[in-house]
Structures are given as structure tokens and as C-alpha cells.
Amino acid sequence: MKKYTQPLLALSLSAPLLISQMAYAADDSDEVTVSKPKFNFFTSLGVLNVEGKDFDPESFETEVGLSGMVKAKEFKMIYNLTAELSGAINSQDTGSTGGSDDIHIKEVNAIFPTAFGTIVLAPRVVSGQNKDLYSNVDLFEYNETHSNTTATPTGNTLYGQPSEGDDLIAWVSPKYKGIKLVAAALSINEDNDKDLDVKAFRAVYDQGAFNFGIGTVITNKKLASSDEDYTRSAITAGYKIDGFHVGATYEVNDDTFGTSGDYNTLGVASRYYFDDEYSLAAGYYKKDSDVEANDDDGVVLQLKKEVGKNVSFWVEGASYDKAADNFAMGVNLRY
């Protein structure tokens, strides 16, 4: 599902110039206004020691992107483009070229807000299902709670929810008293006579100190020539008060493809802020599978120091029953 192409790299490099020209051309028009793009950068880099492997300095994530807005009388459009570069940075360690084939296009989307909800068109997308239903327990840097282990490596592989997706169309309802509804469809395989390969639905309440969400993802059986559709459902809740956050996410996987077996995963995580700079996070995760060999559980701890809103330093360690234990420390920079 991942797309690593030189044309996409060329697009990412030429897009700023193209959009700037569009903005200049639109300056004299009362009909359409194209804002100059906002550029953003994020990197998380440091040192990593995974059980059974050598100590290794590496980039955990390095992203560059741009975003902006187009306004007209008939519509408003927000656009985003994000490229993930850590694959190219780290790939020389594994004998790869470290070239454009290792650059991962993480997000390309167009968002259309309307009075009746927001429409999202995204050839590449950061998963909203993952953000809305797993952020209560996704508090860590290397031990992130998603199933993507290639584009964005993670030490915590106990959940089945990916952090990214392909070829998405989604509708997000207007928020009402803290509640929003989301319906999304992904067309992953263009040649299987099935337009909607994956369907996702969720309802989220987030207002004040408390948040709650529930959702499901249905993956069509034709993607894996299976007898049943693969269904992944999740429920989450979180609470924040006086510098303390605690949350939980429970995931249920039914009729999974391949040999992984059906399984459930529970995660509970919390973060406590000692002051404006220092915080301590802890998480516990437990996976219970029909295939006993796939059962696992683990504990993650992290100490973080934030230097303003742009820089943070952190130390993180994780111990799992079966997955590889790991220790990492690093620095995050964003602007």
C-alpha cells in the first residue's frame, strides 16, 4: 500500500514554487484567493537499543510538509502535503541506497469544510481512526500504538490499527456539543471489482476534561481472498485534570486475515506534568489472541523535558513479554 516514487518526490519539491505562483496570480482576483503555503518541519532523532540488536543512532521520524487554503465564493479548500524522510535517513544501515525510493509520502489531502460537514479527499492520509480512538494511550515516541512498522517504526506492535491509509474519501459531521461523527471509505485495490475495500465509522465526544470514542473498521474479504470480512473495533476514554492525563483503549479484531488469529488488545496510559517542563508517562498494554503464541503484554515508561513549544528531550524504555524490549532517548524539534 505504500507508494515510494520519484514523481511524488518531484511533486513535493516543485509544489512550493507552483503554489506560490498560483497565490501571486490570484492576488488581483475577487473570486479566488490562494494563500501562501505554510511550511512545517518535525524531527525526532536519537539513539535506540533494541533487544538482540546493536546500539544505533537514528531518526525515529523526520517530516517536511506544507499546507494552505483556497477560498472562493462557492467553496473553501484546505490542502496538506507531508513527506516522511526517516526511511531515507536510516536506510543506509540496512544496505539500501538512502535515495528517493526511501522517501515516504505520508499525507496528500484536500479538505472541504461546509455547513453540512467536512469532505476529505486523500490519496494518502494520516489515519483519523488512529488519532481519535488511540491517542489516549499513544503517549510515547518509539513505542507508538499502531501497526505500521516500516514507514514509521514502532516498538509496540500489540494493536492492529494502522497509522496511515490510502485512497480515502471521508465525511466528518459538524461538531455538536462536543460530538462528531465520521464515515470513511478506502479503495485500496483497483482491480478486485470492489470499489470500497475498507469502510470506517466512528463517533467521538471530546469536550472539557473528558473524551470518549467508539468506532469500527471493516476490511472486505476480497483484499485477502478470505471467507469473511476482517472487522476491527475500538472503544476509548480519557480524562485530563490539573496536569494529569489518563486514558484507555480497547481493540477487538475479528476474522483477521492470515495466521495472526482473532485477538483483543487493552491499553492504559497516563501522563503527569510536574511543571511546565517535566512530565512522566507510563503505559500498560495486553494482547490476548486465539493463537496463544501471539499473546503479549508490556510496560512503557518515559521521562520528557519540554523546552518551550518547539523542542523536547525524552528518555523511554519498554519491557514486553514476547516483543523485543527497547530503550531509546532523543530530541524532538518542530516548527
mmCIF file of C-alpha atoms in Angstrom:
data_model
loop_
_atom_site.group_PDB
_atom_site.id
_atom_site.type_symbol
_atom_site.label_atom_id
_atom_site.label_comp_id
_atom_site.label_asym_id
_atom_site.label_seq_id
_atom_site.Cartn_x
_atom_site.Cartn_y
_atom_site.Cartn_z
ATOM 1 C CA MET A 1 0.000 0.000 0.000
ATOM 2 C CA LYS A 2 2.982 2.324 0.450
ATOM 3 C CA LYS A 3 3.962 4.443 -2.521
ATOM 4 C CA TYR A 4 7.627 5.457 -2.878
ATOM 5 C CA THR A 5 8.036 7.154 -6.239
ATOM 6 C CA GLN A 6 10.353 9.694 -7.803
ATOM 7 C CA PRO A 7 7.390 11.545 -9.415
ATOM 8 C CA LEU A 8 5.946 12.121 -5.945
ATOM 9 C CA LEU A 9 9.326 13.407 -4.770
ATOM 10 C CA ALA A 10 9.443 15.771 -7.718
ATOM 11 C CA LEU A 11 5.914 16.940 -6.884
ATOM 12 C CA SER A 12 6.869 17.598 -3.247
ATOM 13 C CA LEU A 13 9.880 19.667 -4.315
ATOM 14 C CA SER A 14 8.103 21.653 -7.024
ATOM 15 C CA ALA A 15 4.834 22.201 -5.168
ATOM 16 C CA PRO A 16 6.028 25.223 -3.125
ATOM 17 C CA LEU A 17 7.034 27.123 -6.286
ATOM 18 C CA LEU A 18 3.842 26.148 -8.101
ATOM 19 C CA ILE A 19 1.591 27.175 -5.234
ATOM 20 C CA SER A 20 3.447 30.464 -4.759
ATOM 21 C CA GLN A 21 2.842 31.245 -8.443
ATOM 22 C CA MET A 22 -0.836 30.415 -8.002
ATOM 23 C CA ALA A 23 -1.056 32.716 -4.996
ATOM 24 C CA TYR A 24 0.578 35.558 -6.970
ATOM 25 C CA ALA A 25 -1.802 35.055 -9.885
ATOM 26 C CA ALA A 26 -4.780 35.151 -7.551
ATOM 27 C CA ASP A 27 -3.821 38.427 -5.889
ATOM 28 C CA ASP A 28 -5.868 40.538 -8.308
ATOM 29 C CA SER A 29 -8.907 38.274 -8.299
ATOM 30 C CA ASP A 30 -12.010 38.871 -6.187
ATOM 31 C CA GLU A 31 -13.281 35.390 -6.962
ATOM 32 C CA VAL A 32 -10.498 33.131 -5.693
ATOM 33 C CA THR A 33 -7.863 33.655 -3.012
ATOM 34 C CA VAL A 34 -4.990 31.179 -2.694
ATOM 35 C CA SER A 35 -2.997 31.657 0.497
ATOM 36 C CA LYS A 36 0.742 31.330 0.504
ATOM 37 C CA PRO A 37 1.638 27.892 1.865
ATOM 38 C CA LYS A 38 2.695 27.349 5.439
ATOM 39 C CA PHE A 39 5.760 25.140 5.755
ATOM 40 C CA ASN A 40 6.249 22.800 8.688
ATOM 41 C CA PHE A 41 9.036 20.542 9.881
ATOM 42 C CA PHE A 42 9.284 17.874 12.558
ATOM 43 C CA THR A 43 12.113 15.559 13.504
ATOM 44 C CA SER A 44 12.575 13.080 16.310
ATOM 45 C CA LEU A 45 16.101 11.690 16.407
ATOM 46 C CA GLY A 46 18.281 9.997 18.968
ATOM 47 C CA VAL A 47 19.696 6.634 19.918
ATOM 48 C CA LEU A 48 17.946 3.279 20.067
ATOM 49 C CA ASN A 49 18.855 -0.035 21.656
ATOM 50 C CA VAL A 50 16.526 -2.926 20.796
ATOM 51 C CA GLU A 51 16.988 -6.309 22.454
ATOM 52 C CA GLY A 52 19.034 -8.580 20.190
ATOM 53 C CA LYS A 53 20.338 -5.696 18.029
ATOM 54 C CA ASP A 54 23.267 -3.293 18.140
ATOM 55 C CA PHE A 55 23.019 0.174 19.653
ATOM 56 C CA ASP A 56 22.032 2.574 16.841
ATOM 57 C CA PRO A 57 21.683 6.367 16.415
ATOM 58 C CA GLU A 58 18.771 7.019 14.061
ATOM 59 C CA SER A 59 15.878 9.216 13.017
ATOM 60 C CA PHE A 60 12.607 7.990 14.514
ATOM 61 C CA GLU A 61 10.573 10.433 12.429
ATOM 62 C CA THR A 62 11.508 13.292 10.118
ATOM 63 C CA GLU A 63 8.701 15.077 8.306
ATOM 64 C CA VAL A 64 8.540 18.074 5.997
ATOM 65 C CA GLY A 65 5.284 19.460 4.733
ATOM 66 C CA LEU A 66 3.221 22.345 3.528
ATOM 67 C CA SER A 67 -0.381 23.362 3.981
ATOM 68 C CA GLY A 68 -2.598 26.194 2.910
ATOM 69 C CA MET A 69 -6.080 27.358 1.999
ATOM 70 C CA VAL A 70 -8.020 28.257 -1.124
ATOM 71 C CA LYS A 71 -11.095 30.462 -0.733
ATOM 72 C CA ALA A 72 -13.780 31.184 -3.301
ATOM 73 C CA LYS A 73 -17.390 32.287 -3.218
ATOM 74 C CA GLU A 74 -18.538 28.719 -3.820
ATOM 75 C CA PHE A 75 -16.152 26.779 -1.583
ATOM 76 C CA LYS A 76 -13.198 26.701 0.792
ATOM 77 C CA MET A 77 -10.415 24.126 0.471
ATOM 78 C CA ILE A 78 -7.553 23.252 2.829
ATOM 79 C CA TYR A 79 -4.624 21.310 1.360
ATOM 80 C CA ASN A 80 -1.841 19.328 3.048
ATOM 81 C CA LEU A 81 1.281 17.554 1.809
ATOM 82 C CA THR A 82 3.682 15.735 4.139
ATOM 83 C CA ALA A 83 6.750 13.670 3.246
ATOM 84 C CA GLU A 84 8.400 11.314 5.756
ATOM 85 C CA LEU A 85 12.187 11.156 5.330
ATOM 86 C CA SER A 86 13.346 8.852 8.129
ATOM 87 C CA GLY A 87 13.375 5.856 5.786
ATOM 88 C CA ALA A 88 15.906 7.582 3.542
ATOM 89 C CA ILE A 89 17.925 8.733 6.546
ATOM 90 C CA ASN A 90 18.105 5.305 8.184
ATOM 91 C CA SER A 91 18.127 3.021 5.128
ATOM 92 C CA GLN A 92 21.893 3.028 4.645
ATOM 93 C CA ASP A 93 22.066 0.992 7.858
ATOM 94 C CA THR A 94 20.236 -1.828 6.080
ATOM 95 C CA GLY A 95 22.170 -1.657 2.826
ATOM 96 C CA SER A 96 19.660 0.432 0.888
ATOM 97 C CA THR A 97 20.524 3.443 -1.231
ATOM 98 C CA GLY A 98 19.191 6.156 1.033
ATOM 99 C CA GLY A 99 17.719 7.772 -2.065
ATOM 100 C CA SER A 100 14.339 8.942 -3.317
ATOM 101 C CA ASP A 101 12.888 5.409 -3.263
ATOM 102 C CA ASP A 102 13.070 5.562 0.555
ATOM 103 C CA ILE A 103 11.091 8.816 0.817
ATOM 104 C CA HIS A 104 7.586 8.085 2.048
ATOM 105 C CA ILE A 105 4.659 10.322 1.143
ATOM 106 C CA LYS A 106 2.720 10.324 4.389
ATOM 107 C CA GLU A 107 -0.147 12.645 3.554
ATOM 108 C CA VAL A 108 -1.686 14.309 0.498
ATOM 109 C CA ASN A 109 -5.212 15.565 1.003
ATOM 110 C CA ALA A 110 -7.790 18.214 0.199
ATOM 111 C CA ILE A 111 -10.332 19.171 2.863
ATOM 112 C CA PHE A 112 -13.605 20.928 2.030
ATOM 113 C CA PRO A 113 -15.433 22.413 5.053
ATOM 114 C CA THR A 114 -19.169 23.037 4.517
ATOM 115 C CA ALA A 115 -22.179 23.878 6.647
ATOM 116 C CA PHE A 116 -23.225 20.215 6.408
ATOM 117 C CA GLY A 117 -19.898 18.730 7.415
ATOM 118 C CA THR A 118 -16.376 18.365 6.069
ATOM 119 C CA ILE A 119 -15.427 16.322 2.993
ATOM 120 C CA VAL A 120 -11.915 14.847 2.849
ATOM 121 C CA LEU A 121 -10.260 13.571 -0.347
ATOM 122 C CA ALA A 122 -6.923 11.905 0.319
ATOM 123 C CA PRO A 123 -4.752 9.721 -1.930
ATOM 124 C CA ARG A 124 -2.542 9.431 1.184
ATOM 125 C CA VAL A 125 -3.831 10.130 4.682
ATOM 126 C CA VAL A 126 -2.828 10.059 8.332
ATOM 127 C CA SER A 127 -5.439 7.827 9.949
ATOM 128 C CA GLY A 128 -8.168 9.753 11.746
ATOM 129 C CA GLN A 129 -9.379 6.471 13.228
ATOM 130 C CA ASN A 130 -5.980 6.047 14.866
ATOM 131 C CA LYS A 131 -5.834 9.651 16.089
ATOM 132 C CA ASP A 132 -9.360 9.766 17.528
ATOM 133 C CA LEU A 133 -9.514 6.313 19.135
ATOM 134 C CA TYR A 134 -5.901 5.591 20.158
ATOM 135 C CA SER A 135 -4.434 8.950 21.197
ATOM 136 C CA ASN A 136 -5.444 8.327 24.827
ATOM 137 C CA VAL A 137 -2.828 5.554 25.011
ATOM 138 C CA ASP A 138 -0.410 6.732 22.288
ATOM 139 C CA LEU A 139 1.803 8.861 24.539
ATOM 140 C CA PHE A 140 5.238 7.620 23.508
ATOM 141 C CA GLU A 141 7.873 8.322 20.873
ATOM 142 C CA TYR A 142 9.272 4.949 19.754
ATOM 143 C CA ASN A 143 6.632 2.702 21.339
ATOM 144 C CA GLU A 144 3.735 4.170 19.377
ATOM 145 C CA THR A 145 0.459 2.256 19.396
ATOM 146 C CA HIS A 146 -0.099 1.415 15.730
ATOM 147 C CA SER A 147 0.611 -1.462 13.386
ATOM 148 C CA ASN A 148 2.811 0.369 10.843
ATOM 149 C CA THR A 149 6.366 -0.864 11.381
ATOM 150 C CA THR A 150 8.011 0.060 8.054
ATOM 151 C CA ALA A 151 7.153 3.672 7.217
ATOM 152 C CA THR A 152 7.067 4.658 10.897
ATOM 153 C CA PRO A 153 8.780 2.011 13.070
ATOM 154 C CA THR A 154 7.331 1.300 16.496
ATOM 155 C CA GLY A 155 8.266 -0.875 19.420
ATOM 156 C CA ASN A 156 4.626 -1.501 20.375
ATOM 157 C CA THR A 157 3.027 -3.873 17.847
ATOM 158 C CA LEU A 158 0.164 -5.094 20.035
ATOM 159 C CA TYR A 159 -2.604 -3.118 18.270
ATOM 160 C CA GLY A 160 -3.866 -3.759 14.754
ATOM 161 C CA GLN A 161 -4.819 -0.208 13.765
ATOM 162 C CA PRO A 162 -2.528 1.380 11.107
ATOM 163 C CA SER A 163 -1.421 4.986 11.439
ATOM 164 C CA GLU A 164 -1.862 5.762 7.715
ATOM 165 C CA GLY A 165 -4.081 4.848 4.789
ATOM 166 C CA ASP A 166 -4.524 5.114 1.008
ATOM 167 C CA ASP A 167 -7.195 6.435 -1.337
ATOM 168 C CA LEU A 168 -9.670 7.787 1.194
ATOM 169 C CA ILE A 169 -12.944 9.670 0.946
ATOM 170 C CA ALA A 170 -14.463 10.752 4.255
ATOM 171 C CA TRP A 171 -17.260 12.844 5.732
ATOM 172 C CA VAL A 172 -16.952 14.475 9.150
ATOM 173 C CA SER A 173 -20.081 15.881 10.725
ATOM 174 C CA PRO A 174 -20.216 19.345 12.253
ATOM 175 C CA LYS A 175 -19.324 19.163 15.936
ATOM 176 C CA TYR A 176 -22.379 19.457 18.187
ATOM 177 C CA LYS A 177 -21.992 19.701 21.962
ATOM 178 C CA GLY A 178 -18.608 18.019 21.695
ATOM 179 C CA ILE A 179 -19.817 15.173 19.450
ATOM 180 C CA LYS A 180 -18.691 14.416 15.895
ATOM 181 C CA LEU A 181 -19.490 11.530 13.553
ATOM 182 C CA VAL A 182 -17.152 10.241 10.845
ATOM 183 C CA ALA A 183 -17.736 7.917 7.894
ATOM 184 C CA ALA A 184 -14.864 6.975 5.579
ATOM 185 C CA ALA A 185 -14.139 4.624 2.692
ATOM 186 C CA LEU A 186 -10.825 3.484 1.207
ATOM 187 C CA SER A 187 -10.319 1.996 -2.255
ATOM 188 C CA ILE A 188 -7.003 0.163 -1.884
ATOM 189 C CA ASN A 189 -7.083 -2.396 -4.707
ATOM 190 C CA GLU A 190 -8.233 -1.008 -8.067
ATOM 191 C CA ASP A 191 -8.581 -4.421 -9.731
ATOM 192 C CA ASN A 192 -10.714 -6.563 -7.407
ATOM 193 C CA ASP A 193 -14.183 -5.473 -8.616
ATOM 194 C CA LYS A 194 -14.856 -3.897 -5.215
ATOM 195 C CA ASP A 195 -14.933 -0.102 -5.016
ATOM 196 C CA LEU A 196 -14.974 0.172 -1.238
ATOM 197 C CA ASP A 197 -12.264 -2.120 0.121
ATOM 198 C CA VAL A 198 -12.330 -0.636 3.613
ATOM 199 C CA LYS A 199 -15.143 1.176 5.435
ATOM 200 C CA ALA A 200 -14.626 3.004 8.721
ATOM 201 C CA PHE A 201 -17.082 4.620 11.112
ATOM 202 C CA ARG A 202 -16.636 6.362 14.463
ATOM 203 C CA ALA A 203 -18.360 8.629 16.947
ATOM 204 C CA VAL A 204 -16.275 10.825 19.234
ATOM 205 C CA TYR A 205 -17.137 13.051 22.181
ATOM 206 C CA ASP A 206 -14.414 15.499 23.248
ATOM 207 C CA GLN A 207 -15.333 18.453 25.411
ATOM 208 C CA GLY A 208 -13.839 19.733 28.612
ATOM 209 C CA ALA A 209 -11.814 17.268 30.662
ATOM 210 C CA PHE A 210 -13.456 14.081 29.329
ATOM 211 C CA ASN A 211 -13.334 12.363 25.950
ATOM 212 C CA PHE A 212 -14.937 9.169 24.665
ATOM 213 C CA GLY A 213 -14.983 7.409 21.307
ATOM 214 C CA ILE A 214 -16.147 4.246 19.615
ATOM 215 C CA GLY A 215 -15.585 3.036 16.065
ATOM 216 C CA THR A 216 -15.187 0.137 13.677
ATOM 217 C CA VAL A 217 -13.201 -0.654 10.516
ATOM 218 C CA ILE A 218 -14.496 -3.276 8.062
ATOM 219 C CA THR A 219 -11.981 -4.655 5.542
ATOM 220 C CA ASN A 220 -13.519 -6.520 2.619
ATOM 221 C CA LYS A 221 -12.644 -10.189 2.333
ATOM 222 C CA LYS A 222 -11.638 -9.785 -1.336
ATOM 223 C CA LEU A 223 -8.458 -7.977 -0.328
ATOM 224 C CA ALA A 224 -7.074 -11.223 1.063
ATOM 225 C CA SER A 225 -9.265 -13.819 -0.695
ATOM 226 C CA SER A 226 -10.747 -14.663 2.676
ATOM 227 C CA ASP A 227 -14.106 -16.174 3.599
ATOM 228 C CA GLU A 228 -15.099 -13.348 5.963
ATOM 229 C CA ASP A 229 -14.612 -9.594 6.230
ATOM 230 C CA TYR A 230 -11.995 -8.531 8.769
ATOM 231 C CA THR A 231 -13.531 -6.287 11.441
ATOM 232 C CA ARG A 232 -11.527 -4.160 13.863
ATOM 233 C CA SER A 233 -13.441 -2.236 16.526
ATOM 234 C CA ALA A 234 -12.198 0.051 19.270
ATOM 235 C CA ILE A 235 -13.535 1.954 22.260
ATOM 236 C CA THR A 236 -11.611 4.645 24.147
ATOM 237 C CA ALA A 237 -11.994 7.055 27.035
ATOM 238 C CA GLY A 238 -9.739 9.681 28.570
ATOM 239 C CA TYR A 239 -9.704 12.254 31.331
ATOM 240 C CA LYS A 240 -7.475 15.295 31.935
ATOM 241 C CA ILE A 241 -7.285 17.370 35.102
ATOM 242 C CA ASP A 242 -4.620 19.563 36.748
ATOM 243 C CA GLY A 243 -1.648 18.356 34.705
ATOM 244 C CA PHE A 244 -2.698 14.712 34.793
ATOM 245 C CA HIS A 245 -3.998 12.655 31.875
ATOM 246 C CA VAL A 246 -5.222 9.071 31.964
ATOM 247 C CA GLY A 247 -6.802 7.058 29.147
ATOM 248 C CA ALA A 248 -7.647 3.595 27.904
ATOM 249 C CA THR A 249 -8.300 1.984 24.512
ATOM 250 C CA TYR A 250 -9.701 -1.496 23.952
ATOM 251 C CA GLU A 251 -9.432 -3.013 20.467
ATOM 252 C CA VAL A 252 -11.231 -6.129 19.150
ATOM 253 C CA ASN A 253 -10.047 -7.888 15.958
ATOM 254 C CA ASP A 254 -12.409 -10.453 14.400
ATOM 255 C CA ASP A 255 -11.802 -12.678 11.345
ATOM 256 C CA THR A 256 -8.278 -11.360 10.834
ATOM 257 C CA PHE A 257 -6.520 -12.254 7.588
ATOM 258 C CA GLY A 258 -3.583 -14.673 7.645
ATOM 259 C CA THR A 259 -2.315 -16.566 10.675
ATOM 260 C CA SER A 260 -2.494 -13.836 13.326
ATOM 261 C CA GLY A 261 -5.781 -15.158 14.740
ATOM 262 C CA ASP A 262 -8.548 -13.126 16.361
ATOM 263 C CA TYR A 263 -7.286 -11.009 19.237
ATOM 264 C CA ASN A 264 -8.150 -8.231 21.679
ATOM 265 C CA THR A 265 -5.768 -5.571 22.979
ATOM 266 C CA LEU A 266 -6.207 -3.361 26.025
ATOM 267 C CA GLY A 267 -4.021 -0.349 26.692
ATOM 268 C CA VAL A 268 -3.990 2.008 29.680
ATOM 269 C CA ALA A 269 -1.672 5.022 29.763
ATOM 270 C CA SER A 270 -1.191 8.199 31.753
ATOM 271 C CA ARG A 271 0.998 11.299 31.849
ATOM 272 C CA TYR A 272 1.686 13.560 34.809
ATOM 273 C CA TYR A 273 3.177 17.042 34.407
ATOM 274 C CA PHE A 274 5.380 18.012 37.337
ATOM 275 C CA ASP A 275 5.574 21.571 35.958
ATOM 276 C CA ASP A 276 5.667 23.334 32.572
ATOM 277 C CA GLU A 277 8.800 21.409 31.547
ATOM 278 C CA TYR A 278 8.964 17.937 33.064
ATOM 279 C CA SER A 279 6.452 15.099 32.679
ATOM 280 C CA LEU A 280 6.365 11.353 33.306
ATOM 281 C CA ALA A 281 4.314 8.913 31.203
ATOM 282 C CA ALA A 282 3.531 5.253 31.834
ATOM 283 C CA GLY A 283 1.579 2.692 29.848
ATOM 284 C CA TYR A 284 0.486 -0.915 30.138
ATOM 285 C CA TYR A 285 -0.661 -2.974 27.123
ATOM 286 C CA LYS A 286 -2.008 -6.525 26.942
ATOM 287 C CA LYS A 287 -2.819 -8.558 23.827
ATOM 288 C CA ASP A 288 -4.979 -11.690 24.158
ATOM 289 C CA SER A 289 -5.077 -13.820 21.000
ATOM 290 C CA ASP A 290 -6.815 -17.028 19.918
ATOM 291 C CA VAL A 291 -3.325 -18.125 18.895
ATOM 292 C CA GLU A 292 -1.551 -18.476 22.241
ATOM 293 C CA ALA A 293 1.870 -17.833 20.718
ATOM 294 C CA ASN A 294 0.680 -14.335 19.748
ATOM 295 C CA ASP A 295 -0.291 -13.305 23.284
ATOM 296 C CA ASP A 296 1.831 -10.468 24.646
ATOM 297 C CA ASP A 297 1.917 -7.694 27.225
ATOM 298 C CA GLY A 298 4.267 -4.864 28.063
ATOM 299 C CA VAL A 299 5.040 -1.780 30.123
ATOM 300 C CA VAL A 300 6.424 1.522 28.783
ATOM 301 C CA LEU A 301 7.903 4.423 30.787
ATOM 302 C CA GLN A 302 9.011 7.832 29.557
ATOM 303 C CA LEU A 303 10.508 10.972 31.089
ATOM 304 C CA LYS A 304 10.225 14.134 28.957
ATOM 305 C CA LYS A 305 11.543 17.683 29.287
ATOM 306 C CA GLU A 306 9.912 20.323 27.078
ATOM 307 C CA VAL A 307 11.886 23.449 26.192
ATOM 308 C CA GLY A 308 9.178 25.810 25.026
ATOM 309 C CA LYS A 309 6.772 24.592 22.351
ATOM 310 C CA ASN A 310 9.401 23.674 19.745
ATOM 311 C CA VAL A 311 11.964 21.438 21.466
ATOM 312 C CA SER A 312 11.714 18.478 23.828
ATOM 313 C CA PHE A 313 14.139 15.893 25.210
ATOM 314 C CA TRP A 314 12.995 12.421 26.263
ATOM 315 C CA VAL A 315 14.103 9.054 27.601
ATOM 316 C CA GLU A 316 11.915 5.980 27.062
ATOM 317 C CA GLY A 317 12.093 2.295 27.934
ATOM 318 C CA ALA A 318 9.784 -0.641 27.265
ATOM 319 C CA SER A 319 9.676 -4.230 28.511
ATOM 320 C CA TYR A 320 7.488 -6.791 26.702
ATOM 321 C CA ASP A 321 6.790 -10.431 27.442
ATOM 322 C CA LYS A 322 7.484 -11.542 23.849
ATOM 323 C CA ALA A 323 8.168 -8.491 21.690
ATOM 324 C CA ALA A 324 11.677 -7.046 21.864
ATOM 325 C CA ASP A 325 12.476 -4.872 24.870
ATOM 326 C CA ASN A 326 13.847 -1.478 23.901
ATOM 327 C CA PHE A 327 15.438 1.669 25.274
ATOM 328 C CA ALA A 328 15.564 4.997 23.414
ATOM 329 C CA MET A 329 16.467 8.592 24.098
ATOM 330 C CA GLY A 330 16.178 11.534 21.788
ATOM 331 C CA VAL A 331 15.259 15.109 20.983
ATOM 332 C CA ASN A 332 12.223 16.441 19.105
ATOM 333 C CA LEU A 333 12.278 19.632 17.074
ATOM 334 C CA ARG A 334 9.280 21.179 15.342
ATOM 335 C CA TYR A 335 8.368 24.443 13.650
#
